[in-house]
PDB file of C-alpha atoms in Angstrom:
ATOM      1  CA  MET Y   1      -3.610  -3.441 -15.196  1.00 86.00           C
ATOM      2  CA  ALA Y   2      -5.486  -0.247 -15.997  1.00 85.00           C
ATOM      3  CA  THR Y   3      -3.841   2.812 -17.478  1.00 87.00           C
ATOM      4  CA  ILE Y   4      -5.361   6.002 -16.140  1.00 91.00           C
ATOM      5  CA  THR Y   5      -3.991   9.523 -15.731  1.00 88.00           C
ATOM      6  CA  PHE Y   6      -3.013  11.911 -12.971  1.00 91.00           C
ATOM      7  CA  ASN Y   7      -3.238  15.486 -14.235  1.00 88.00           C
ATOM      8  CA  GLY Y   8      -3.033  14.092 -17.760  1.00 89.00           C
ATOM      9  CA  ASN Y   9       0.102  12.003 -17.096  1.00 91.00           C
ATOM     10  CA  PRO Y  10      -0.257   8.226 -17.552  1.00 95.00           C
ATOM     11  CA  VAL Y  11      -0.151   6.051 -14.426  1.00 95.00           C
ATOM     12  CA  GLU Y  12      -0.935   2.376 -14.007  1.00 95.00           C
ATOM     13  CA  THR Y  13      -2.771   0.238 -11.489  1.00 96.00           C
ATOM     14  CA  ILE Y  14      -1.636  -3.156 -10.303  1.00 96.00           C
ATOM     15  CA  GLY Y  15      -4.701  -4.825 -11.837  1.00 95.00           C
ATOM     16  CA  THR Y  16      -8.280  -4.174 -12.855  1.00 95.00           C
ATOM     17  CA  LEU Y  17     -11.442  -3.609 -10.861  1.00 97.00           C
ATOM     18  CA  PRO Y  18     -13.874  -6.458 -10.397  1.00 97.00           C
ATOM     19  CA  LYS Y  19     -16.408  -6.436 -13.228  1.00 97.00           C
ATOM     20  CA  VAL Y  20     -20.191  -6.252 -13.101  1.00 98.00           C
ATOM     21  CA  GLY Y  21     -21.545  -9.725 -12.324  1.00 98.00           C
ATOM     22  CA  GLU Y  22     -18.441 -10.852 -10.410  1.00 98.00           C
ATOM     23  CA  LYS Y  23     -18.300 -11.464  -6.670  1.00 98.00           C
ATOM     24  CA  ALA Y  24     -16.252  -8.813  -4.896  1.00 98.00           C
ATOM     25  CA  PRO Y  25     -13.239 -10.232  -3.044  1.00 97.00           C
ATOM     26  CA  ASN Y  26     -13.416 -10.228   0.731  1.00 96.00           C
ATOM     27  CA  PHE Y  27     -11.079  -7.772   2.430  1.00 97.00           C
ATOM     28  CA  LYS Y  28      -9.579  -6.792   5.772  1.00 97.00           C
ATOM     29  CA  LEU Y  29      -9.557  -3.064   6.444  1.00 98.00           C
ATOM     30  CA  THR Y  30      -9.082  -0.993   9.584  1.00 98.00           C
ATOM     31  CA  SER Y  31     -11.901   1.169  10.932  1.00 97.00           C
ATOM     32  CA  GLN Y  32     -11.539   4.457  12.807  1.00 95.00           C
ATOM     33  CA  ASP Y  33     -11.656   2.589  16.137  1.00 95.00           C
ATOM     34  CA  LEU Y  34      -8.788   0.338  14.884  1.00 96.00           C
ATOM     35  CA  SER Y  35     -10.989  -2.758  14.635  1.00 97.00           C
ATOM     36  CA  THR Y  36     -10.776  -4.962  11.560  1.00 97.00           C
ATOM     37  CA  LYS Y  37     -13.685  -4.905   9.129  1.00 97.00           C
ATOM     38  CA  THR Y  38     -14.336  -7.342   6.294  1.00 97.00           C
ATOM     39  CA  LEU Y  39     -16.767  -7.361   3.408  1.00 97.00           C
ATOM     40  CA  ASP Y  40     -18.589 -10.163   5.230  1.00 97.00           C
ATOM     41  CA  ASP Y  41     -19.437  -7.634   7.973  1.00 97.00           C
ATOM     42  CA  TYR Y  42     -21.710  -5.866   5.465  1.00 97.00           C
ATOM     43  CA  LYS Y  43     -23.366  -8.942   3.947  1.00 94.00           C
ATOM     44  CA  GLY Y  44     -27.091  -8.432   3.533  1.00 97.00           C
ATOM     45  CA  ASN Y  45     -26.562  -4.736   2.779  1.00 97.00           C
ATOM     46  CA  ARG Y  46     -26.014  -3.052  -0.536  1.00 97.00           C
ATOM     47  CA  VAL Y  47     -22.528  -1.559  -0.450  1.00 98.00           C
ATOM     48  CA  ILE Y  48     -20.903   1.374  -2.232  1.00 98.00           C
ATOM     49  CA  LEU Y  49     -17.108   1.240  -2.202  1.00 98.00           C
ATOM     50  CA  ASN Y  50     -15.804   4.792  -2.677  1.00 98.00           C
ATOM     51  CA  ILE Y  51     -12.082   4.198  -3.274  1.00 98.00           C
ATOM     52  CA  PHE Y  52      -9.568   7.056  -3.477  1.00 97.00           C
ATOM     53  CA  PRO Y  53      -5.940   8.092  -2.811  1.00 97.00           C
ATOM     54  CA  SER Y  54      -6.210  10.333   0.278  1.00 96.00           C
ATOM     55  CA  ILE Y  55      -8.919  11.983   2.373  1.00 95.00           C
ATOM     56  CA  ASP Y  56      -6.679  15.063   2.581  1.00 93.00           C
ATOM     57  CA  THR Y  57      -7.022  15.996  -1.086  1.00 93.00           C
ATOM     58  CA  GLN Y  58      -9.810  18.176  -2.456  1.00 94.00           C
ATOM     59  CA  VAL Y  59     -11.422  15.722  -4.870  1.00 93.00           C
ATOM     60  CA  CYS Y  60     -11.226  12.812  -2.418  1.00 95.00           C
ATOM     61  CA  ALA Y  61     -12.791  14.891   0.358  1.00 95.00           C
ATOM     62  CA  THR Y  62     -15.518  16.035  -2.047  1.00 95.00           C
ATOM     63  CA  SER Y  63     -16.364  12.429  -2.937  1.00 96.00           C
ATOM     64  CA  VAL Y  64     -16.747  11.535   0.745  1.00 96.00           C
ATOM     65  CA  ARG Y  65     -18.986  14.575   1.340  1.00 96.00           C
ATOM     66  CA  LYS Y  66     -21.151  13.846  -1.708  1.00 96.00           C
ATOM     67  CA  PHE Y  67     -21.607  10.157  -0.909  1.00 96.00           C
ATOM     68  CA  ASN Y  68     -22.367  11.138   2.716  1.00 95.00           C
ATOM     69  CA  GLU Y  69     -25.129  13.440   1.444  1.00 94.00           C
ATOM     70  CA  LYS Y  70     -26.512  11.003  -1.112  1.00 90.00           C
ATOM     71  CA  ALA Y  71     -26.407   7.965   1.214  1.00 83.00           C
ATOM     72  CA  THR Y  72     -28.948   9.528   3.574  1.00 82.00           C
ATOM     73  CA  GLY Y  73     -31.987   8.337   1.626  1.00 84.00           C
ATOM     74  CA  LEU Y  74     -30.753   4.944   0.434  1.00 93.00           C
ATOM     75  CA  ASP Y  75     -32.401   1.932   2.044  1.00 92.00           C
ATOM     76  CA  ASN Y  76     -30.231  -0.934   3.253  1.00 95.00           C
ATOM     77  CA  THR Y  77     -27.061   0.666   1.855  1.00 96.00           C
ATOM     78  CA  LYS Y  78     -23.642   1.196   3.433  1.00 97.00           C
ATOM     79  CA  VAL Y  79     -21.064   3.540   1.913  1.00 97.00           C
ATOM     80  CA  LEU Y  80     -17.474   2.510   2.603  1.00 98.00           C
ATOM     81  CA  CYS Y  81     -14.872   5.203   1.917  1.00 98.00           C
ATOM     82  CA  ILE Y  82     -11.560   3.416   1.444  1.00 98.00           C
ATOM     83  CA  SER Y  83      -8.055   4.869   1.265  1.00 98.00           C
ATOM     84  CA  ARG Y  84      -4.560   4.214   2.600  1.00 97.00           C
ATOM     85  CA  ASP Y  85      -4.867   7.109   5.063  1.00 97.00           C
ATOM     86  CA  LEU Y  86      -4.294   6.318   8.705  1.00 97.00           C
ATOM     87  CA  PRO Y  87      -7.542   5.758  10.624  1.00 97.00           C
ATOM     88  CA  PHE Y  88      -6.674   8.829  12.740  1.00 96.00           C
ATOM     89  CA  ALA Y  89      -6.741  11.100   9.655  1.00 96.00           C
ATOM     90  CA  GLN Y  90     -10.023   9.537   8.548  1.00 97.00           C
ATOM     91  CA  LYS Y  91     -11.530  10.096  12.009  1.00 96.00           C
ATOM     92  CA  ARG Y  92     -10.329  13.711  12.100  1.00 96.00           C
ATOM     93  CA  PHE Y  93     -11.965  14.339   8.719  1.00 96.00           C
ATOM     94  CA  ALA Y  94     -15.218  12.643   9.758  1.00 96.00           C
ATOM     95  CA  ASP Y  95     -15.356  14.609  13.014  1.00 95.00           C
ATOM     96  CA  ASP Y  96     -14.523  17.927  11.313  1.00 96.00           C
ATOM     97  CA  GLU Y  97     -16.975  17.388   8.443  1.00 95.00           C
ATOM     98  CA  GLY Y  98     -19.748  15.578  10.300  1.00 94.00           C
ATOM     99  CA  THR Y  99     -19.840  12.759   7.743  1.00 95.00           C
ATOM    100  CA  LYS Y 100     -21.977  10.280   9.672  1.00 93.00           C
ATOM    101  CA  ASN Y 101     -23.607   8.464   6.736  1.00 94.00           C
ATOM    102  CA  VAL Y 102     -20.381   6.889   5.459  1.00 96.00           C
ATOM    103  CA  ILE Y 103     -17.876   4.498   6.998  1.00 97.00           C
ATOM    104  CA  ASN Y 104     -14.184   5.311   6.581  1.00 97.00           C
ATOM    105  CA  LEU Y 105     -11.882   2.309   6.287  1.00 98.00           C
ATOM    106  CA  SER Y 106      -8.108   2.213   5.934  1.00 98.00           C
ATOM    107  CA  ASP Y 107      -5.884  -0.085   3.889  1.00 98.00           C
ATOM    108  CA  PHE Y 108      -2.748   1.180   5.684  1.00 96.00           C
ATOM    109  CA  LYS Y 109      -1.536  -2.111   7.180  1.00 92.00           C
ATOM    110  CA  GLU Y 110      -0.717  -4.268   4.172  1.00 81.00           C
ATOM    111  CA  GLY Y 111      -2.254  -2.584   1.184  1.00 85.00           C
ATOM    112  CA  SER Y 112      -3.864  -5.925   0.365  1.00 94.00           C
ATOM    113  CA  PHE Y 113      -7.184  -4.286  -0.563  1.00 97.00           C
ATOM    114  CA  GLY Y 114      -5.471  -2.180  -3.233  1.00 97.00           C
ATOM    115  CA  LYS Y 115      -3.863  -5.270  -4.698  1.00 96.00           C
ATOM    116  CA  GLU Y 116      -6.957  -7.533  -4.511  1.00 96.00           C
ATOM    117  CA  TYR Y 117      -9.219  -4.880  -6.052  1.00 98.00           C
ATOM    118  CA  GLY Y 118      -6.643  -3.845  -8.676  1.00 97.00           C
ATOM    119  CA  VAL Y 119      -6.542  -0.179  -7.592  1.00 97.00           C
ATOM    120  CA  GLN Y 120      -3.023   0.165  -6.154  1.00 97.00           C
ATOM    121  CA  LEU Y 121      -1.006   2.604  -8.263  1.00 96.00           C
ATOM    122  CA  THR Y 122       2.305   1.154  -9.451  1.00 96.00           C
ATOM    123  CA  ASN Y 123       3.979   4.369 -10.627  1.00 94.00           C
ATOM    124  CA  GLY Y 124       3.694   8.144 -10.580  1.00 92.00           C
ATOM    125  CA  ALA Y 125       3.427  10.651  -7.746  1.00 91.00           C
ATOM    126  CA  PHE Y 126       0.792   8.575  -5.891  1.00 94.00           C
ATOM    127  CA  GLU Y 127       2.583   5.227  -6.286  1.00 95.00           C
ATOM    128  CA  GLY Y 128       1.366   2.813  -3.599  1.00 96.00           C
ATOM    129  CA  LEU Y 129      -1.901   4.687  -3.027  1.00 96.00           C
ATOM    130  CA  HIS Y 130      -5.278   3.755  -4.515  1.00 97.00           C
ATOM    131  CA  SER Y 131      -6.666   5.038  -7.777  1.00 97.00           C
ATOM    132  CA  ARG Y 132     -10.107   6.662  -7.763  1.00 97.00           C
ATOM    133  CA  ALA Y 133     -12.830   4.078  -8.313  1.00 98.00           C
ATOM    134  CA  VAL Y 134     -16.387   3.225  -7.285  1.00 98.00           C
ATOM    135  CA  LEU Y 135     -17.908  -0.220  -6.959  1.00 98.00           C
ATOM    136  CA  VAL Y 136     -21.512  -0.927  -6.018  1.00 98.00           C
ATOM    137  CA  LEU Y 137     -22.392  -4.348  -4.625  1.00 98.00           C
ATOM    138  CA  ASP Y 138     -25.731  -6.029  -4.077  1.00 97.00           C
ATOM    139  CA  GLU Y 139     -26.691  -7.719  -0.797  1.00 97.00           C
ATOM    140  CA  GLU Y 140     -24.725 -10.844  -1.737  1.00 96.00           C
ATOM    141  CA  GLY Y 141     -21.510  -9.000  -2.652  1.00 97.00           C
ATOM    142  CA  THR Y 142     -21.955  -9.174  -6.424  1.00 98.00           C
ATOM    143  CA  VAL Y 143     -20.734  -6.143  -8.368  1.00 98.00           C
ATOM    144  CA  ILE Y 144     -23.635  -4.229  -9.950  1.00 98.00           C
ATOM    145  CA  HIS Y 145     -21.643  -1.108 -10.907  1.00 98.00           C
ATOM    146  CA  SER Y 146     -17.921  -0.614 -11.536  1.00 98.00           C
ATOM    147  CA  GLN Y 147     -16.117   2.607 -12.444  1.00 98.00           C
ATOM    148  CA  GLN Y 148     -12.389   3.195 -12.681  1.00 97.00           C
ATOM    149  CA  VAL Y 149     -12.186   7.008 -12.930  1.00 97.00           C
ATOM    150  CA  GLY Y 150     -10.072   7.949 -15.958  1.00 95.00           C
ATOM    151  CA  ASP Y 151      -8.107  10.758 -14.286  1.00 95.00           C
ATOM    152  CA  ILE Y 152      -7.438  10.736 -10.547  1.00 94.00           C
ATOM    153  CA  THR Y 153      -8.149  14.478 -10.369  1.00 95.00           C
ATOM    154  CA  GLU Y 154     -11.768  13.950 -11.519  1.00 95.00           C
ATOM    155  CA  GLU Y 155     -14.752  13.028  -9.368  1.00 96.00           C
ATOM    156  CA  PRO Y 156     -16.580   9.731  -9.907  1.00 97.00           C
ATOM    157  CA  ASP Y 157     -19.907   9.585 -11.731  1.00 96.00           C
ATOM    158  CA  TYR Y 158     -22.202   9.681  -8.697  1.00 95.00           C
ATOM    159  CA  LEU Y 159     -25.443   9.352 -10.679  1.00 94.00           C
ATOM    160  CA  SER Y 160     -24.290   6.193 -12.466  1.00 96.00           C
ATOM    161  CA  ALA Y 161     -23.123   4.693  -9.164  1.00 96.00           C
ATOM    162  CA  LEU Y 162     -26.423   5.400  -7.427  1.00 95.00           C
ATOM    163  CA  LYS Y 163     -28.699   4.412 -10.331  1.00 95.00           C
ATOM    164  CA  PRO Y 164     -28.693   0.631  -9.596  1.00 94.00           C
ATOM    165  CA  LEU Y 165     -29.718   1.416  -5.999  1.00 94.00           C
ATOM    166  CA  LEU Y 166     -32.724   3.605  -6.762  1.00 89.00           C
TER     167      LEU Y 166
END
């Protein structure tokens, strides 16, 4: 379990993020067209997992916009923006914002991604949602960058996340 904060108040996650050097667990998430996507679908690509509570909050939306902008020039890289939002909300955001360089995926069905990746919040105002975190995986699904953001209201460290991909 990780102890982080939300507006300075302690909250806890169900576990801890995979560490650098570990294989990322496979997952089943729902895409905007309601199809199921797994980590295996992205094998052979470098993958950024931008994990957050809700697309409808300012900091979460900003992270999607920034990764959308920064993903444009990255070779062989997919950016997966993962939350518990319904796929319909994710699609609305993508259509409204024109975020075409990222892939929105939802953990709304079972929440198994949040549990497997250790990011599900177990208490506080966002209990049941994901904490803010970024993982970067190589082409084989091995973690090459891992950041659990210390306070949910803060943005991730984009430069550190992108550095192993440059």
